[in-house]
């Protein structure tokens, strides 16, 4: 350092200790300012002087959004899945009722406001419908996915409202033979359009191609998922659109957020707007999405996972904070085996050192009879799978359940190698 830059006298002694970090809330970013409630949920977002307000219920679920353009209300089922969204644009006072009604329709169309109902197949969005008195605004979209995953394959579009069955009050007692849901006979109806998803290595939709093989929708993404969309004129006429983003995420035009099953994700800043429901089991940063958005995904909004296209969704039970790889001691054992394989020249592709497990679908292509080997590794043209197994008293012989699992994996991949390694005692 040049002598003239040295201080002429010693620095004053610090009388106060440096401030301690009390939380990891994002309070300012570029021109945006954020305010949170006592539970860590985002309450207000100030963006260049424009204020947006967020309202939460006792289960830390977002129930209302409002800004100077519109307001949106959200409803959830008993499993915490969002089943309805109703948004309406703010209409300024006008010359008369007819003008106000016309202006309301114009603004609703501009901001894509309306009444939406969502249906689920486990934790994946099966369909959504837009209810409207205007036949031109009605739509019913069904989504189809790769087996056991959140990766979309196709969507069908129908220009109609979803037909709902009215449930009676059952004031005189419930009987299944009188329940209209069980008596109803659905009738298959043709769809108006169909489109196929073209996804990247993470399973993020990059394009939608229509029945003519032409690109109907395309998206250009920033690293943390903020997308710039492009729709063709034919896609607009056929009502083809795509709200799906990273695995498990649904884009809300009203808020700019991505609904991510258990939480809402903000692609502007690459963070969730509320704390992780599973606490520190999902990581030390309870607002983080993933350490690397081009190699990791978080379909549930709970915990990061491998960005492999085999990232699975277990739809039979709520997600386990520890994942399929078991408790911490089991994961440590699997990671130790993975490190040993890598030291011997194997490339571990699944299951070890934080990677998600490989998904082997059942004989019918679905979850029934599927398998999840603990580790998958490759060396040249050879593939090795490893299962760490529970054993009998001798500490060597696998249990009946483990033997059956091994037999199923060998039948699914007969040309590859499977290695069974006994778990250490207490694992």
Short mmCIF file of C-alpha atoms in Angstrom, two decimals:
data_model
loop_
_atom_site.label_atom_id
_atom_site.label_comp_id
_atom_site.label_asym_id
_atom_site.label_seq_id
_atom_site.Cartn_x
_atom_site.Cartn_y
_atom_site.Cartn_z
CA UNK A 1 0.00 0.00 0.00
CA UNK A 2 1.41 3.46 -0.85
CA UNK A 3 2.48 5.42 2.21
CA UNK A 4 0.13 8.34 1.47
CA UNK A 5 -2.87 5.98 1.81
CA UNK A 6 -1.95 4.88 5.32
CA UNK A 7 -4.06 6.46 8.09
CA UNK A 8 -2.41 9.39 9.87
CA UNK A 9 -3.69 8.15 13.23
CA UNK A 10 -4.91 4.78 14.54
CA UNK A 11 -8.47 3.81 13.86
CA UNK A 12 -10.87 4.72 16.67
CA UNK A 13 -11.65 1.83 18.93
CA UNK A 14 -15.00 0.23 18.13
CA UNK A 15 -17.35 0.81 21.04
CA UNK A 16 -20.15 -1.40 19.70
CA UNK A 17 -19.83 -4.98 18.42
CA UNK A 18 -20.75 -5.61 14.78
CA UNK A 19 -24.47 -6.30 14.26
CA UNK A 20 -25.47 -9.94 14.43
CA UNK A 21 -27.32 -11.65 11.59
CA UNK A 22 -30.73 -12.48 13.06
CA UNK A 23 -32.41 -13.94 9.97
CA UNK A 24 -31.94 -14.58 6.27
CA UNK A 25 -34.88 -12.50 5.02
CA UNK A 26 -34.42 -10.69 1.73
CA UNK A 27 -35.42 -7.10 2.48
CA UNK A 28 -34.02 -5.21 -0.53
CA UNK A 29 -33.18 -6.30 -4.06
CA UNK A 30 -32.41 -3.87 -6.91
CA UNK A 31 -35.42 -1.47 -6.75
CA UNK A 32 -37.63 -3.79 -4.70
CA UNK A 33 -38.26 -3.70 -0.94
CA UNK A 34 -39.84 -6.51 1.06
CA UNK A 35 -41.69 -6.66 4.39
CA UNK A 36 -42.47 -9.87 6.31
CA UNK A 37 -44.75 -10.92 9.15
CA UNK A 38 -43.60 -12.53 12.39
CA UNK A 39 -43.77 -16.03 10.81
CA UNK A 40 -41.49 -15.08 7.92
CA UNK A 41 -44.20 -14.78 5.25
CA UNK A 42 -43.93 -11.97 2.70
CA UNK A 43 -46.46 -9.23 3.51
CA UNK A 44 -45.58 -6.38 1.14
CA UNK A 45 -43.49 -5.94 -1.96
CA UNK A 46 -42.62 -2.41 -3.04
CA UNK A 47 -41.41 -2.31 -6.64
CA UNK A 48 -40.45 1.16 -7.92
CA UNK A 49 -43.14 2.71 -5.72
CA UNK A 50 -45.85 0.18 -6.64
CA UNK A 51 -47.05 -1.80 -3.63
CA UNK A 52 -48.27 -5.42 -3.64
CA UNK A 53 -49.85 -6.95 -0.55
CA UNK A 54 -49.96 -10.63 0.47
CA UNK A 55 -52.39 -12.26 2.92
CA UNK A 56 -51.77 -15.64 4.61
CA UNK A 57 -53.88 -18.10 6.57
CA UNK A 58 -52.99 -19.90 9.80
CA UNK A 59 -51.33 -22.70 7.80
CA UNK A 60 -48.94 -20.23 6.11
CA UNK A 61 -50.73 -20.55 2.77
CA UNK A 62 -51.13 -17.53 0.50
CA UNK A 63 -54.85 -16.69 0.35
CA UNK A 64 -54.92 -13.24 -1.25
CA UNK A 65 -52.80 -10.98 -3.43
CA UNK A 66 -53.55 -7.35 -4.27
CA UNK A 67 -51.81 -4.55 -6.13
CA UNK A 68 -52.88 -1.42 -8.02
CA UNK A 69 -53.98 -3.51 -11.03
CA UNK A 70 -55.94 -6.43 -9.57
CA UNK A 71 -56.63 -8.73 -6.65
CA UNK A 72 -56.49 -12.53 -6.56
CA UNK A 73 -57.87 -15.02 -4.03
CA UNK A 74 -56.66 -18.61 -3.59
CA UNK A 75 -58.29 -21.70 -2.05
CA UNK A 76 -56.78 -25.06 -1.06
CA UNK A 77 -58.02 -28.56 -0.31
CA UNK A 78 -57.40 -30.58 2.87
CA UNK A 79 -54.01 -31.74 1.52
CA UNK A 80 -52.82 -28.19 0.93
CA UNK A 81 -53.13 -28.35 -2.86
CA UNK A 82 -54.42 -25.23 -4.56
CA UNK A 83 -57.83 -25.96 -6.06
CA UNK A 84 -59.12 -22.51 -7.01
CA UNK A 85 -57.95 -19.05 -8.03
CA UNK A 86 -60.24 -16.08 -8.57
CA UNK A 87 -58.73 -12.83 -9.83
CA UNK A 88 -60.40 -9.58 -10.82
CA UNK A 89 -58.99 -6.36 -12.25
CA UNK A 90 -59.57 -3.03 -10.50
CA UNK A 91 -61.96 -1.02 -12.64
CA UNK A 92 -61.98 2.79 -12.31
CA UNK A 93 -65.35 4.53 -12.02
CA UNK A 94 -66.87 5.41 -15.36
CA UNK A 95 -69.77 7.06 -17.12
CA UNK A 96 -72.28 4.29 -16.51
CA UNK A 97 -72.86 0.57 -15.79
CA UNK A 98 -72.47 -0.47 -19.43
CA UNK A 99 -69.12 1.33 -19.73
CA UNK A 100 -67.88 -0.11 -16.43
CA UNK A 101 -68.88 -3.65 -17.48
CA UNK A 102 -67.09 -3.30 -20.81
CA UNK A 103 -64.01 -1.82 -19.11
CA UNK A 104 -64.01 -4.64 -16.56
CA UNK A 105 -63.98 -7.26 -19.33
CA UNK A 106 -61.18 -5.43 -21.12
CA UNK A 107 -58.99 -5.20 -18.04
CA UNK A 108 -59.69 -8.81 -17.01
CA UNK A 109 -58.59 -9.97 -20.44
CA UNK A 110 -55.50 -7.74 -20.33
CA UNK A 111 -54.36 -9.16 -16.98
CA UNK A 112 -55.69 -12.69 -17.66
CA UNK A 113 -58.07 -12.50 -14.69
CA UNK A 114 -60.91 -14.93 -14.10
CA UNK A 115 -62.09 -17.98 -12.18
CA UNK A 116 -59.82 -21.03 -12.34
CA UNK A 117 -60.36 -24.47 -10.80
CA UNK A 118 -57.54 -27.03 -10.54
CA UNK A 119 -57.65 -30.81 -10.28
CA UNK A 120 -54.84 -33.02 -9.06
CA UNK A 121 -53.47 -36.52 -9.55
CA UNK A 122 -51.51 -36.91 -6.34
CA UNK A 123 -49.05 -34.01 -6.37
CA UNK A 124 -49.12 -33.32 -10.12
CA UNK A 125 -51.59 -30.91 -11.71
CA UNK A 126 -53.98 -33.00 -13.79
CA UNK A 127 -56.22 -30.28 -15.22
CA UNK A 128 -57.28 -26.67 -14.94
CA UNK A 129 -60.43 -24.99 -16.18
CA UNK A 130 -61.28 -21.33 -16.73
CA UNK A 131 -64.93 -20.58 -15.99
CA UNK A 132 -66.54 -17.76 -17.92
CA UNK A 133 -69.94 -16.61 -19.10
CA UNK A 134 -68.28 -15.73 -22.39
CA UNK A 135 -67.90 -18.94 -24.49
CA UNK A 136 -64.78 -17.52 -26.13
CA UNK A 137 -62.95 -17.35 -22.78
CA UNK A 138 -63.74 -20.88 -21.57
CA UNK A 139 -60.99 -23.47 -21.53
CA UNK A 140 -60.28 -26.87 -20.02
CA UNK A 141 -56.67 -28.08 -20.15
CA UNK A 142 -55.47 -31.56 -19.16
CA UNK A 143 -51.77 -32.22 -18.49
CA UNK A 144 -49.92 -35.49 -19.03
CA UNK A 145 -46.53 -36.37 -17.51
CA UNK A 146 -43.73 -38.87 -17.80
CA UNK A 147 -44.51 -41.80 -15.46
CA UNK A 148 -43.79 -41.07 -11.82
CA UNK A 149 -42.42 -37.59 -12.49
CA UNK A 150 -43.29 -33.89 -12.81
CA UNK A 151 -41.99 -33.66 -16.39
CA UNK A 152 -44.85 -32.75 -18.78
CA UNK A 153 -45.34 -34.66 -22.00
CA UNK A 154 -48.51 -33.21 -23.55
CA UNK A 155 -51.61 -31.12 -22.97
CA UNK A 156 -55.09 -31.19 -24.48
CA UNK A 157 -57.31 -28.12 -24.77
CA UNK A 158 -61.11 -28.01 -24.81
CA UNK A 159 -63.01 -24.76 -25.26
CA UNK A 160 -65.60 -25.45 -22.60
CA UNK A 161 -66.18 -25.30 -18.88
CA UNK A 162 -65.55 -28.34 -16.70
CA UNK A 163 -68.79 -30.15 -15.89
CA UNK A 164 -69.25 -30.37 -12.13
CA UNK A 165 -71.65 -32.67 -10.29
CA UNK A 166 -73.72 -30.94 -7.64
CA UNK A 167 -73.51 -32.57 -4.22
CA UNK A 168 -76.63 -32.67 -2.01
CA UNK A 169 -76.50 -31.62 1.63
CA UNK A 170 -77.15 -35.20 2.90
CA UNK A 171 -79.25 -33.79 5.74
CA UNK A 172 -80.95 -37.17 6.30
CA UNK A 173 -77.71 -39.10 6.38
CA UNK A 174 -75.23 -40.15 3.75
CA UNK A 175 -75.64 -43.26 1.62
CA UNK A 176 -73.27 -44.16 -1.17
CA UNK A 177 -76.09 -45.38 -3.42
CA UNK A 178 -77.62 -41.91 -3.33
CA UNK A 179 -74.37 -40.04 -3.89
CA UNK A 180 -74.51 -38.48 -7.40
CA UNK A 181 -70.73 -38.70 -7.68
CA UNK A 182 -70.97 -42.49 -7.68
CA UNK A 183 -74.02 -42.55 -9.96
CA UNK A 184 -72.60 -40.16 -12.53
CA UNK A 185 -71.52 -41.70 -15.85
CA UNK A 186 -68.94 -39.45 -17.57
CA UNK A 187 -69.11 -39.11 -21.33
CA UNK A 188 -65.93 -38.75 -23.36
CA UNK A 189 -65.76 -35.52 -25.34
CA UNK A 190 -63.37 -34.58 -28.16
CA UNK A 191 -60.71 -31.97 -27.49
CA UNK A 192 -60.12 -28.92 -29.67
CA UNK A 193 -56.32 -28.94 -29.69
CA UNK A 194 -53.34 -30.96 -28.49
CA UNK A 195 -49.73 -29.93 -27.97
CA UNK A 196 -46.54 -31.76 -27.01
CA UNK A 197 -43.88 -30.52 -24.61
CA UNK A 198 -40.21 -30.28 -25.53
CA UNK A 199 -38.25 -30.08 -22.25
CA UNK A 200 -34.61 -29.53 -21.35
CA UNK A 201 -32.36 -31.72 -19.18
CA UNK A 202 -34.18 -30.50 -16.03
CA UNK A 203 -37.64 -31.22 -17.37
CA UNK A 204 -38.38 -27.51 -17.87
CA UNK A 205 -40.70 -26.84 -20.85
CA UNK A 206 -38.84 -25.05 -23.62
CA UNK A 207 -41.39 -25.42 -26.43
CA UNK A 208 -44.89 -26.65 -27.16
CA UNK A 209 -45.49 -28.11 -30.62
CA UNK A 210 -49.00 -28.36 -32.03
CA UNK A 211 -50.66 -31.12 -34.04
CA UNK A 212 -49.03 -29.79 -37.21
CA UNK A 213 -45.58 -30.12 -35.67
CA UNK A 214 -45.13 -26.35 -35.52
CA UNK A 215 -43.93 -24.44 -32.46
CA UNK A 216 -47.00 -22.98 -30.74
CA UNK A 217 -45.30 -21.71 -27.57
CA UNK A 218 -41.69 -21.16 -26.60
CA UNK A 219 -39.95 -19.81 -23.54
CA UNK A 220 -36.56 -18.19 -22.98
CA UNK A 221 -35.46 -18.53 -19.36
CA UNK A 222 -33.12 -16.67 -17.10
CA UNK A 223 -31.08 -18.83 -14.73
CA UNK A 224 -33.59 -18.79 -11.85
CA UNK A 225 -36.66 -19.50 -13.98
CA UNK A 226 -37.93 -16.09 -15.08
CA UNK A 227 -39.34 -16.75 -18.55
CA UNK A 228 -39.99 -14.64 -21.61
CA UNK A 229 -42.83 -16.29 -23.50
CA UNK A 230 -43.74 -16.27 -27.17
CA UNK A 231 -47.05 -17.59 -28.56
CA UNK A 232 -47.95 -17.90 -32.20
CA UNK A 233 -51.21 -16.60 -33.65
CA UNK A 234 -52.45 -20.17 -34.15
CA UNK A 235 -51.73 -20.99 -30.48
CA UNK A 236 -53.76 -17.95 -29.44
CA UNK A 237 -56.68 -19.06 -31.61
CA UNK A 238 -56.52 -22.63 -30.27
CA UNK A 239 -56.05 -21.50 -26.65
CA UNK A 240 -52.67 -23.27 -26.35
CA UNK A 241 -50.63 -21.80 -23.52
CA UNK A 242 -48.12 -23.04 -20.98
CA UNK A 243 -48.03 -22.01 -17.31
CA UNK A 244 -45.66 -24.85 -16.29
CA UNK A 245 -42.09 -23.85 -15.41
CA UNK A 246 -39.46 -25.72 -13.34
CA UNK A 247 -40.63 -29.17 -12.24
CA UNK A 248 -43.71 -28.82 -10.02
CA UNK A 249 -44.14 -25.08 -10.69
CA UNK A 250 -47.13 -23.19 -12.15
CA UNK A 251 -46.81 -19.57 -13.27
CA UNK A 252 -49.43 -17.08 -12.03
CA UNK A 253 -49.73 -14.11 -14.37
CA UNK A 254 -51.40 -12.04 -11.65
CA UNK A 255 -48.57 -12.22 -9.11
CA UNK A 256 -45.54 -13.10 -11.23
CA UNK A 257 -44.90 -15.96 -8.80
CA UNK A 258 -44.67 -19.71 -9.39
CA UNK A 259 -47.00 -21.88 -7.32
CA UNK A 260 -44.73 -24.71 -6.15
CA UNK A 261 -47.09 -27.10 -4.31
CA UNK A 262 -46.25 -26.24 -0.69
CA UNK A 263 -44.94 -22.71 -1.30
CA UNK A 264 -44.70 -19.87 -3.82
CA UNK A 265 -41.46 -19.18 -5.63
CA UNK A 266 -40.29 -15.80 -6.91
CA UNK A 267 -38.24 -16.23 -10.12
CA UNK A 268 -37.18 -12.57 -9.98
CA UNK A 269 -34.93 -13.25 -6.99
CA UNK A 270 -34.63 -17.07 -7.03
CA UNK A 271 -36.18 -17.54 -3.57
CA UNK A 272 -39.40 -18.66 -1.95
CA UNK A 273 -41.56 -16.01 -0.28
CA UNK A 274 -42.24 -18.05 2.87
CA UNK A 275 -40.25 -20.36 5.13
CA UNK A 276 -39.75 -24.04 4.38
CA UNK A 277 -42.60 -26.02 6.04
CA UNK A 278 -40.15 -28.78 6.98
CA UNK A 279 -37.74 -26.29 8.58
CA UNK A 280 -34.02 -27.00 8.50
CA UNK A 281 -34.64 -30.51 7.14
CA UNK A 282 -34.71 -28.82 3.74
CA UNK A 283 -31.45 -26.95 4.32
CA UNK A 284 -30.01 -24.16 6.45
CA UNK A 285 -31.51 -21.45 4.22
CA UNK A 286 -35.26 -21.89 4.65
CA UNK A 287 -36.00 -19.61 1.67
CA UNK A 288 -33.52 -21.09 -0.82
CA UNK A 289 -34.67 -22.85 -3.97
CA UNK A 290 -31.51 -24.76 -4.84
CA UNK A 291 -27.76 -24.10 -4.86
CA UNK A 292 -27.66 -24.39 -8.64
CA UNK A 293 -30.82 -23.89 -10.75
CA UNK A 294 -29.35 -25.60 -13.81
CA UNK A 295 -28.57 -28.83 -11.95
CA UNK A 296 -31.20 -29.09 -9.20
CA UNK A 297 -34.99 -29.02 -8.90
CA UNK A 298 -37.51 -28.74 -6.06
CA UNK A 299 -40.89 -30.05 -7.29
CA UNK A 300 -42.58 -29.88 -3.86
CA UNK A 301 -41.16 -26.57 -2.68
CA UNK A 302 -39.64 -28.43 0.27
CA UNK A 303 -36.17 -29.72 -0.53
CA UNK A 304 -33.82 -29.68 -3.48
CA UNK A 305 -33.24 -32.83 -5.51
CA UNK A 306 -31.23 -34.01 -8.47
CA UNK A 307 -32.07 -32.35 -11.75
CA UNK A 308 -32.20 -35.77 -13.41
CA UNK A 309 -35.15 -36.40 -15.70
CA UNK A 310 -35.81 -39.40 -13.47
CA UNK A 311 -36.63 -37.13 -10.52
CA UNK A 312 -39.68 -38.89 -9.14
CA UNK A 313 -42.76 -37.87 -7.27
CA UNK A 314 -44.05 -40.35 -4.72
CA UNK A 315 -47.78 -39.76 -4.97
CA UNK A 316 -48.80 -42.39 -2.45
CA UNK A 317 -47.74 -40.46 0.66
CA UNK A 318 -46.56 -37.01 1.76
CA UNK A 319 -42.90 -36.27 0.94
CA UNK A 320 -40.43 -37.50 3.51
CA UNK A 321 -38.07 -34.69 4.63
CA UNK A 322 -35.20 -37.22 4.66
CA UNK A 323 -36.06 -38.41 1.14
CA UNK A 324 -36.12 -41.97 -0.21
CA UNK A 325 -32.53 -42.52 0.87
CA UNK A 326 -33.59 -42.94 4.49
CA UNK A 327 -32.27 -41.34 7.62
CA UNK A 328 -29.04 -39.42 7.87
CA UNK A 329 -26.89 -42.40 8.86
CA UNK A 330 -28.13 -44.34 5.82
CA UNK A 331 -27.36 -41.43 3.52
CA UNK A 332 -23.85 -41.17 4.99
CA UNK A 333 -23.29 -44.86 4.24
CA UNK A 334 -24.54 -44.45 0.66
CA UNK A 335 -22.33 -41.38 0.15
CA UNK A 336 -19.34 -43.33 1.50
CA UNK A 337 -19.96 -46.15 -0.99
CA UNK A 338 -20.36 -43.57 -3.79
CA UNK A 339 -17.05 -41.95 -2.93
CA UNK A 340 -15.34 -45.35 -2.99
CA UNK A 341 -16.79 -46.09 -6.42
CA UNK A 342 -15.61 -42.73 -7.76
CA UNK A 343 -12.12 -43.41 -6.42
CA UNK A 344 -12.16 -46.60 -8.50
CA UNK A 345 -13.04 -44.75 -11.70
CA UNK A 346 -16.83 -45.05 -11.69
CA UNK A 347 -19.03 -42.07 -12.57
CA UNK A 348 -21.88 -41.93 -10.04
CA UNK A 349 -24.95 -40.62 -11.87
CA UNK A 350 -27.70 -41.23 -9.30
CA UNK A 351 -28.16 -41.71 -5.58
CA UNK A 352 -24.84 -40.73 -4.09
CA UNK A 353 -23.43 -37.49 -2.71
CA UNK A 354 -26.78 -35.68 -2.77
CA UNK A 355 -27.98 -36.92 -6.18
CA UNK A 356 -31.53 -38.21 -6.57
CA UNK A 357 -32.10 -41.92 -7.03
CA UNK A 358 -32.68 -43.49 -10.42
CA UNK A 359 -36.30 -44.38 -11.17
CA UNK A 360 -36.90 -47.73 -12.88
CA UNK A 361 -40.57 -47.91 -13.96
CA UNK A 362 -42.60 -51.08 -13.57
CA UNK A 363 -43.46 -53.48 -16.36
CA UNK A 364 -46.50 -51.43 -17.32
CA UNK A 365 -44.55 -48.19 -17.42
CA UNK A 366 -46.07 -46.89 -14.15
CA UNK A 367 -45.19 -46.78 -10.47
CA UNK A 368 -46.50 -50.28 -9.72
CA UNK A 369 -43.50 -52.60 -9.63
CA UNK A 370 -41.04 -49.72 -9.96
CA UNK A 371 -37.62 -49.59 -8.28
CA UNK A 372 -35.22 -47.02 -6.87
CA UNK A 373 -31.64 -48.36 -6.63
CA UNK A 374 -29.56 -46.63 -3.96
CA UNK A 375 -26.68 -45.86 -6.34
CA UNK A 376 -26.26 -45.95 -10.12
CA UNK A 377 -22.78 -45.63 -11.63
CA UNK A 378 -21.22 -46.04 -15.06
CA UNK A 379 -17.74 -46.83 -16.38
CA UNK A 380 -17.44 -46.91 -20.14
CA UNK A 381 -20.30 -49.05 -21.46
CA UNK A 382 -20.83 -50.79 -18.10
CA UNK A 383 -23.60 -49.82 -15.66
CA UNK A 384 -23.47 -50.77 -12.00
CA UNK A 385 -26.31 -50.42 -9.50
CA UNK A 386 -25.82 -50.72 -5.75
CA UNK A 387 -28.37 -51.40 -3.04
CA UNK A 388 -27.43 -51.13 0.63
CA UNK A 389 -29.49 -53.84 2.27
CA UNK A 390 -30.76 -55.01 5.64
CA UNK A 391 -29.49 -58.49 6.55
CA UNK A 392 -30.38 -61.41 8.74
CA UNK A 393 -28.54 -62.21 11.99
CA UNK A 394 -25.47 -63.45 10.15
CA UNK A 395 -24.89 -59.91 8.85
CA UNK A 396 -24.51 -61.17 5.27
CA UNK A 397 -27.75 -62.75 3.99
CA UNK A 398 -30.24 -60.12 2.71
CA UNK A 399 -33.74 -60.13 4.19
CA UNK A 400 -36.62 -61.48 2.13
CA UNK A 401 -37.77 -57.98 1.22
CA UNK A 402 -34.29 -56.93 0.10
CA UNK A 403 -33.91 -60.11 -1.96
CA UNK A 404 -37.20 -59.41 -3.72
CA UNK A 405 -36.15 -55.85 -4.47
CA UNK A 406 -32.86 -57.11 -5.92
CA UNK A 407 -34.65 -59.69 -8.05
CA UNK A 408 -36.98 -57.02 -9.43
CA UNK A 409 -34.10 -54.69 -10.34
CA UNK A 410 -32.24 -57.52 -12.09
CA UNK A 411 -35.35 -58.34 -14.10
CA UNK A 412 -35.76 -54.68 -15.07
CA UNK A 413 -32.13 -54.27 -16.19
CA UNK A 414 -30.88 -57.83 -16.92
CA UNK A 415 -27.74 -56.74 -18.82
CA UNK A 416 -26.42 -54.49 -16.02
CA UNK A 417 -24.71 -55.41 -12.76
CA UNK A 418 -26.29 -55.18 -9.31
CA UNK A 419 -24.19 -55.17 -6.13
CA UNK A 420 -25.73 -55.72 -2.68
CA UNK A 421 -23.81 -54.20 0.24
CA UNK A 422 -24.92 -54.96 3.83
CA UNK A 423 -25.76 -51.92 5.92
CA UNK A 424 -23.51 -51.47 8.96
CA UNK A 425 -25.20 -52.24 12.25
CA UNK A 426 -27.39 -49.39 13.43
CA UNK A 427 -27.83 -47.98 9.93
#
